[in-house]
Amino acid sequence: MLRTHTCGELRAENVDQEVTLCGWVDSTRDHGGAVFIDLRDRYGKSQVVAAPQAGVPLVESASRLRSEDVILAKGLVAMRPEGTVNDKLSTGEVELRVTHLEILNRSRTPPFTPGQQDLPGEDLRLKHRFLDLRRPEVQRAMYLRSRIVKSMRDYFSEHDFLDIETPVLGRSTPEGARDYLVPSRVHHGKFYALPQSPQLYKQILMVAGYDRYVQVAKCFRDEDLRADRQPEFTQLDLEMSFVDADDVIGLIDGLVARLAAELLGMEVELPLPRLAYDEAMERFGDDAPDLRFGMELVDCTDLARQAEFRVFRGAADSGGRVRGFNAKGAAGEFSRKRIDELTDYVRQDFGAKGLAWFRVEEDGTLWSPISKNFSNELLVQFSERMEAEPGDQLFFVADSWDVTCKALAGLRRRLGAELKLYDENAMHFSWVVEFPMFEFDEENQRWNAMHHPFTAPRVEDVALLDESAASCRAQAYDLVINGSEAGGGTIRLHDCALQEKVFRLLGIDEATAQERFGFLLEALQYGAPPHGGIALGIDRFVMLFGGWDNIRDCIAFPKTQRASDMMTEAPGDVDASQLAELNIRTIPLSER
RNA sequence: GGGGCCGUAGCUCAAUUGGUUAGAGUACCGGACUGUCGAUCCGGUGGUUGGGGGUUCGAGUCCCCUCGGCCUCGCCA
């Protein structure tokens, strides 16, 4: 080891010791006779002083140092002179009086420095990620991520889980997300797929008797990106045998409490609250509601039916809903311009036909450009239903059930943030349970599995498989943190007959099922235990625990929205010979 | 595939209604300086205004196309 200490380590008790530091030049202050160097590594910063006593050549050498040069500095630790202590630095009481200075490597003038106050654009930071990763804020993310993964591994290890790796090169299954494909050289015209999750393998492991499996698994989905979605991401994946949903939820409750305590010093009350899917949709229009604040949805469909206002009555009469929420005391926040923006938002993003609103006046009456379409008695009823008080602002969407959910959930989230309805440091953990088994795919006129086709229905709902698929609920559970889906799992079908029934409902015939999941169906016939599990999104955990609003900040080498890597410039071209070996020919864009 | 925001010096930003030679801070280069810590002071280099086309007497500014980044709807079992 070239160094004896790190740059974050030196304190008053090290005074008079001869030490050697290695690190990057964070900044220099050249006074001619003396040069001050802030030397940085991932542990902190120390001031290194090249003073005249050390000799002219050393001072001259120090004066030529520039940002991000890598140096070795050897010398004596000394107390700083009175009045020059820097209390912004943990090492600020002392300094290293250098006697030997070695330049281990020069740096080109960097496009940005880790210490600069104006953060450069994200594209530049990603292009020079090796510089960006030197920034303390990014290091905080990498540190937190490492701590979270370690805590998770410790926790599951203590609970007798076995860490087992599953293949990355697997078989494509057309359900779910688009697969990333890998061509096979050996098998002409055939492809592997990268896993969207280790789902089937972990079920096989249960059949094989490894009754507690866990893995930190890379997963791949070739879908469009978002602030909280990357094409490759990491899951803490686990599966257990002989358990029901409560067992899995209880286990994760314990993990969440431990992570909150260890990493945030926060006490979380257990069990975590649970919300049924139907209730979540009714109260928040959202299957991952942000419970850090209220502003719940209120149904006024029955009142709307009595209104002259055609938009309201029409939605109510045609099987839709009229729902809204009350932005308490916020009437002053909504200029016409802002309301127009919000109207555009629900129209553009969720297909709502419009956004109705009322301002609650000083005398308690509701005022709105549309209020002349309502009788006074009806307005009073709306007002009572919405618990309206002077200064409140009411918003309503009249549309299909689906659109009222999406539009009001989006609006509620947006206004929750804009009106600062919650403490940014607050953490709220909860479960959403009792998801429907199926959702109807309007486009293809068929049922789809809401979670995946191996999900078990609730025991009391099994009979509904024959009668009414729509009302059949699954043994599924999602972990929600601050309105983000941070994890999700199910109890699986371990009964072959039931599994086949579900396949039939999903329109997957015997032959297709055999072709795609034959190995699972076969395994289920050789003594498959009841089993279930969950996968937690590690990137999102880091993002939420660390207070970032962007998953890229929590990944060492993330991809841009168009799924490219600005540093390596992946994806890139390959040689024609490589393609030839794989029997692949690309089609020019013009011929598509 | 749709909607929105953005792109000016290495970096962060400014530039009146379309109007003189596109500016500032910082970085960089040179000089001064022995206690600074966003060091200070003096001087200097640095521009295809992302790219292409158009409108105009005149375009960083307006229009069209295109490249790239971000947010979002669709998509993500």
mmCIF file with all atom_site columns, C-alpha atoms in Angstrom, chain A residues 99-181:
data_model
loop_
_atom_site.group_PDB
_atom_site.id
_atom_site.type_symbol
_atom_site.label_atom_id
_atom_site.label_alt_id
_atom_site.label_comp_id
_atom_site.label_asym_id
_atom_site.label_entity_id
_atom_site.label_seq_id
_atom_site.pdbx_PDB_ins_code
_atom_site.Cartn_x
_atom_site.Cartn_y
_atom_site.Cartn_z
_atom_site.occupancy
_atom_site.B_iso_or_equiv
_atom_site.pdbx_formal_charge
_atom_site.auth_seq_id
_atom_site.auth_comp_id
_atom_site.auth_asym_id
_atom_site.auth_atom_id
_atom_site.pdbx_PDB_model_num
ATOM 1  C CA . THR A 1 99  ? 8.255   16.675  2.722   1.00 0.00 ? 99  THR A CA 1
ATOM 2  C CA . HIS A 1 100 ? 7.962   14.398  -0.285  1.00 0.00 ? 100 HIS A CA 1
ATOM 3  C CA . LEU A 1 101 ? 5.609   14.909  -3.202  1.00 0.00 ? 101 LEU A CA 1
ATOM 4  C CA . GLU A 1 102 ? 5.197   12.424  -5.989  1.00 0.00 ? 102 GLU A CA 1
ATOM 5  C CA . ILE A 1 103 ? 2.992   12.843  -9.005  1.00 0.00 ? 103 ILE A CA 1
ATOM 6  C CA . LEU A 1 104 ? 1.575   9.394   -9.638  1.00 0.00 ? 104 LEU A CA 1
ATOM 7  C CA . ASN A 1 105 ? -0.315  10.502  -12.718 1.00 0.00 ? 105 ASN A CA 1
ATOM 8  C CA . ARG A 1 106 ? -1.273  13.727  -14.404 1.00 0.00 ? 106 ARG A CA 1
ATOM 9  C CA . SER A 1 107 ? -4.865  14.402  -15.400 1.00 0.00 ? 107 SER A CA 1
ATOM 10 C CA . ARG A 1 108 ? -5.863  16.137  -18.580 1.00 0.00 ? 108 ARG A CA 1
ATOM 11 C CA . THR A 1 109 ? -7.878  19.274  -17.859 1.00 0.00 ? 109 THR A CA 1
ATOM 12 C CA . PRO A 1 110 ? -11.217 17.683  -16.974 1.00 0.00 ? 110 PRO A CA 1
ATOM 13 C CA . PRO A 1 111 ? -14.445 18.850  -18.641 1.00 0.00 ? 111 PRO A CA 1
ATOM 14 C CA . PHE A 1 112 ? -15.829 19.269  -15.148 1.00 0.00 ? 112 PHE A CA 1
ATOM 15 C CA . THR A 1 113 ? -14.497 18.709  -11.673 1.00 0.00 ? 113 THR A CA 1
ATOM 16 C CA . PRO A 1 114 ? -16.106 16.666  -8.926  1.00 0.00 ? 114 PRO A CA 1
ATOM 17 C CA . GLY A 1 115 ? -16.110 19.668  -6.631  1.00 0.00 ? 115 GLY A CA 1
ATOM 18 C CA . GLN A 1 116 ? -17.582 22.318  -8.896  1.00 0.00 ? 116 GLN A CA 1
ATOM 19 C CA . GLN A 1 117 ? -20.728 23.999  -7.629  1.00 0.00 ? 117 GLN A CA 1
ATOM 20 C CA . ASP A 1 118 ? -22.723 24.168  -10.885 1.00 0.00 ? 118 ASP A CA 1
ATOM 21 C CA . LEU A 1 119 ? -23.624 20.608  -11.751 1.00 0.00 ? 119 LEU A CA 1
ATOM 22 C CA . PRO A 1 120 ? -22.866 19.964  -15.425 1.00 0.00 ? 120 PRO A CA 1
ATOM 23 C CA . GLY A 1 121 ? -25.533 18.513  -17.711 1.00 0.00 ? 121 GLY A CA 1
ATOM 24 C CA . GLU A 1 122 ? -26.380 14.877  -17.157 1.00 0.00 ? 122 GLU A CA 1
ATOM 25 C CA . ASP A 1 123 ? -25.264 13.841  -20.641 1.00 0.00 ? 123 ASP A CA 1
ATOM 26 C CA . LEU A 1 124 ? -21.789 15.212  -19.954 1.00 0.00 ? 124 LEU A CA 1
ATOM 27 C CA . ARG A 1 125 ? -21.678 13.543  -16.570 1.00 0.00 ? 125 ARG A CA 1
ATOM 28 C CA . LEU A 1 126 ? -22.640 10.212  -18.114 1.00 0.00 ? 126 LEU A CA 1
ATOM 29 C CA . LYS A 1 127 ? -20.084 10.558  -20.875 1.00 0.00 ? 127 LYS A CA 1
ATOM 30 C CA . HIS A 1 128 ? -17.350 11.126  -18.298 1.00 0.00 ? 128 HIS A CA 1
ATOM 31 C CA . ARG A 1 129 ? -18.855 8.862   -15.684 1.00 0.00 ? 129 ARG A CA 1
ATOM 32 C CA . PHE A 1 130 ? -15.390 8.152   -14.220 1.00 0.00 ? 130 PHE A CA 1
ATOM 33 C CA . LEU A 1 131 ? -15.291 11.810  -13.171 1.00 0.00 ? 131 LEU A CA 1
ATOM 34 C CA . ASP A 1 132 ? -18.925 11.936  -12.100 1.00 0.00 ? 132 ASP A CA 1
ATOM 35 C CA . LEU A 1 133 ? -18.457 8.903   -9.874  1.00 0.00 ? 133 LEU A CA 1
ATOM 36 C CA . ARG A 1 134 ? -15.843 10.914  -7.962  1.00 0.00 ? 134 ARG A CA 1
ATOM 37 C CA . ARG A 1 135 ? -18.544 13.340  -6.826  1.00 0.00 ? 135 ARG A CA 1
ATOM 38 C CA . PRO A 1 136 ? -19.458 12.892  -3.168  1.00 0.00 ? 136 PRO A CA 1
ATOM 39 C CA . GLU A 1 137 ? -23.169 12.786  -4.028  1.00 0.00 ? 137 GLU A CA 1
ATOM 40 C CA . VAL A 1 138 ? -22.709 9.899   -6.442  1.00 0.00 ? 138 VAL A CA 1
ATOM 41 C CA . GLN A 1 139 ? -20.436 8.178   -3.943  1.00 0.00 ? 139 GLN A CA 1
ATOM 42 C CA . ARG A 1 140 ? -23.221 8.505   -1.381  1.00 0.00 ? 140 ARG A CA 1
ATOM 43 C CA . ALA A 1 141 ? -25.491 6.578   -3.754  1.00 0.00 ? 141 ALA A CA 1
ATOM 44 C CA . MET A 1 142 ? -22.932 3.839   -4.363  1.00 0.00 ? 142 MET A CA 1
ATOM 45 C CA . TYR A 1 143 ? -22.309 3.566   -0.626  1.00 0.00 ? 143 TYR A CA 1
ATOM 46 C CA . LEU A 1 144 ? -26.010 3.425   0.214   1.00 0.00 ? 144 LEU A CA 1
ATOM 47 C CA . ARG A 1 145 ? -26.579 0.842   -2.483  1.00 0.00 ? 145 ARG A CA 1
ATOM 48 C CA . SER A 1 146 ? -23.813 -1.334  -1.141  1.00 0.00 ? 146 SER A CA 1
ATOM 49 C CA . ARG A 1 147 ? -25.191 -1.030  2.397   1.00 0.00 ? 147 ARG A CA 1
ATOM 50 C CA . ILE A 1 148 ? -28.730 -1.902  1.300   1.00 0.00 ? 148 ILE A CA 1
ATOM 51 C CA . VAL A 1 149 ? -27.604 -4.977  -0.615  1.00 0.00 ? 149 VAL A CA 1
ATOM 52 C CA . LYS A 1 150 ? -25.435 -6.087  2.300   1.00 0.00 ? 150 LYS A CA 1
ATOM 53 C CA . SER A 1 151 ? -28.289 -5.677  4.782   1.00 0.00 ? 151 SER A CA 1
ATOM 54 C CA . MET A 1 152 ? -30.604 -7.626  2.519   1.00 0.00 ? 152 MET A CA 1
ATOM 55 C CA . ARG A 1 153 ? -28.094 -10.427 2.110   1.00 0.00 ? 153 ARG A CA 1
ATOM 56 C CA . ASP A 1 154 ? -27.442 -10.566 5.839   1.00 0.00 ? 154 ASP A CA 1
ATOM 57 C CA . TYR A 1 155 ? -31.137 -10.612 6.627   1.00 0.00 ? 155 TYR A CA 1
ATOM 58 C CA . PHE A 1 156 ? -31.978 -13.456 4.279   1.00 0.00 ? 156 PHE A CA 1
ATOM 59 C CA . SER A 1 157 ? -28.888 -15.392 5.220   1.00 0.00 ? 157 SER A CA 1
ATOM 60 C CA . GLU A 1 158 ? -29.995 -15.168 8.858   1.00 0.00 ? 158 GLU A CA 1
ATOM 61 C CA . HIS A 1 159 ? -33.365 -16.539 7.765   1.00 0.00 ? 159 HIS A CA 1
ATOM 62 C CA . ASP A 1 160 ? -31.786 -19.635 6.177   1.00 0.00 ? 160 ASP A CA 1
ATOM 63 C CA . PHE A 1 161 ? -32.087 -18.511 2.582   1.00 0.00 ? 161 PHE A CA 1
ATOM 64 C CA . LEU A 1 162 ? -29.751 -20.047 0.048   1.00 0.00 ? 162 LEU A CA 1
ATOM 65 C CA . ASP A 1 163 ? -28.211 -17.757 -2.555  1.00 0.00 ? 163 ASP A CA 1
ATOM 66 C CA . ILE A 1 164 ? -28.470 -19.541 -5.892  1.00 0.00 ? 164 ILE A CA 1
ATOM 67 C CA . GLU A 1 165 ? -27.608 -18.107 -9.295  1.00 0.00 ? 165 GLU A CA 1
ATOM 68 C CA . THR A 1 166 ? -29.885 -18.680 -12.254 1.00 0.00 ? 166 THR A CA 1
ATOM 69 C CA . PRO A 1 167 ? -28.947 -18.427 -15.936 1.00 0.00 ? 167 PRO A CA 1
ATOM 70 C CA . VAL A 1 168 ? -28.806 -15.182 -17.852 1.00 0.00 ? 168 VAL A CA 1
ATOM 71 C CA . LEU A 1 169 ? -29.113 -16.921 -21.194 1.00 0.00 ? 169 LEU A CA 1
ATOM 72 C CA . GLY A 1 170 ? -32.596 -18.354 -21.217 1.00 0.00 ? 170 GLY A CA 1
ATOM 73 C CA . ARG A 1 171 ? -35.580 -18.926 -23.379 1.00 0.00 ? 171 ARG A CA 1
ATOM 74 C CA . SER A 1 172 ? -37.839 -16.229 -24.739 1.00 0.00 ? 172 SER A CA 1
ATOM 75 C CA . THR A 1 173 ? -41.436 -16.202 -23.529 1.00 0.00 ? 173 THR A CA 1
ATOM 76 C CA . PRO A 1 174 ? -43.596 -13.767 -25.480 1.00 0.00 ? 174 PRO A CA 1
ATOM 77 C CA . GLU A 1 175 ? -45.701 -12.817 -22.419 1.00 0.00 ? 175 GLU A CA 1
ATOM 78 C CA . GLY A 1 176 ? -44.916 -9.627  -20.616 1.00 0.00 ? 176 GLY A CA 1
ATOM 79 C CA . ALA A 1 177 ? -42.206 -7.239  -21.581 1.00 0.00 ? 177 ALA A CA 1
ATOM 80 C CA . ARG A 1 178 ? -40.223 -7.308  -24.819 1.00 0.00 ? 178 ARG A CA 1
ATOM 81 C CA . ASP A 1 179 ? -37.190 -9.570  -24.488 1.00 0.00 ? 179 ASP A CA 1
ATOM 82 C CA . TYR A 1 180 ? -33.578 -8.723  -25.133 1.00 0.00 ? 180 TYR A CA 1
ATOM 83 C CA . LEU A 1 181 ? -32.451 -11.428 -27.526 1.00 0.00 ? 181 LEU A CA 1
#
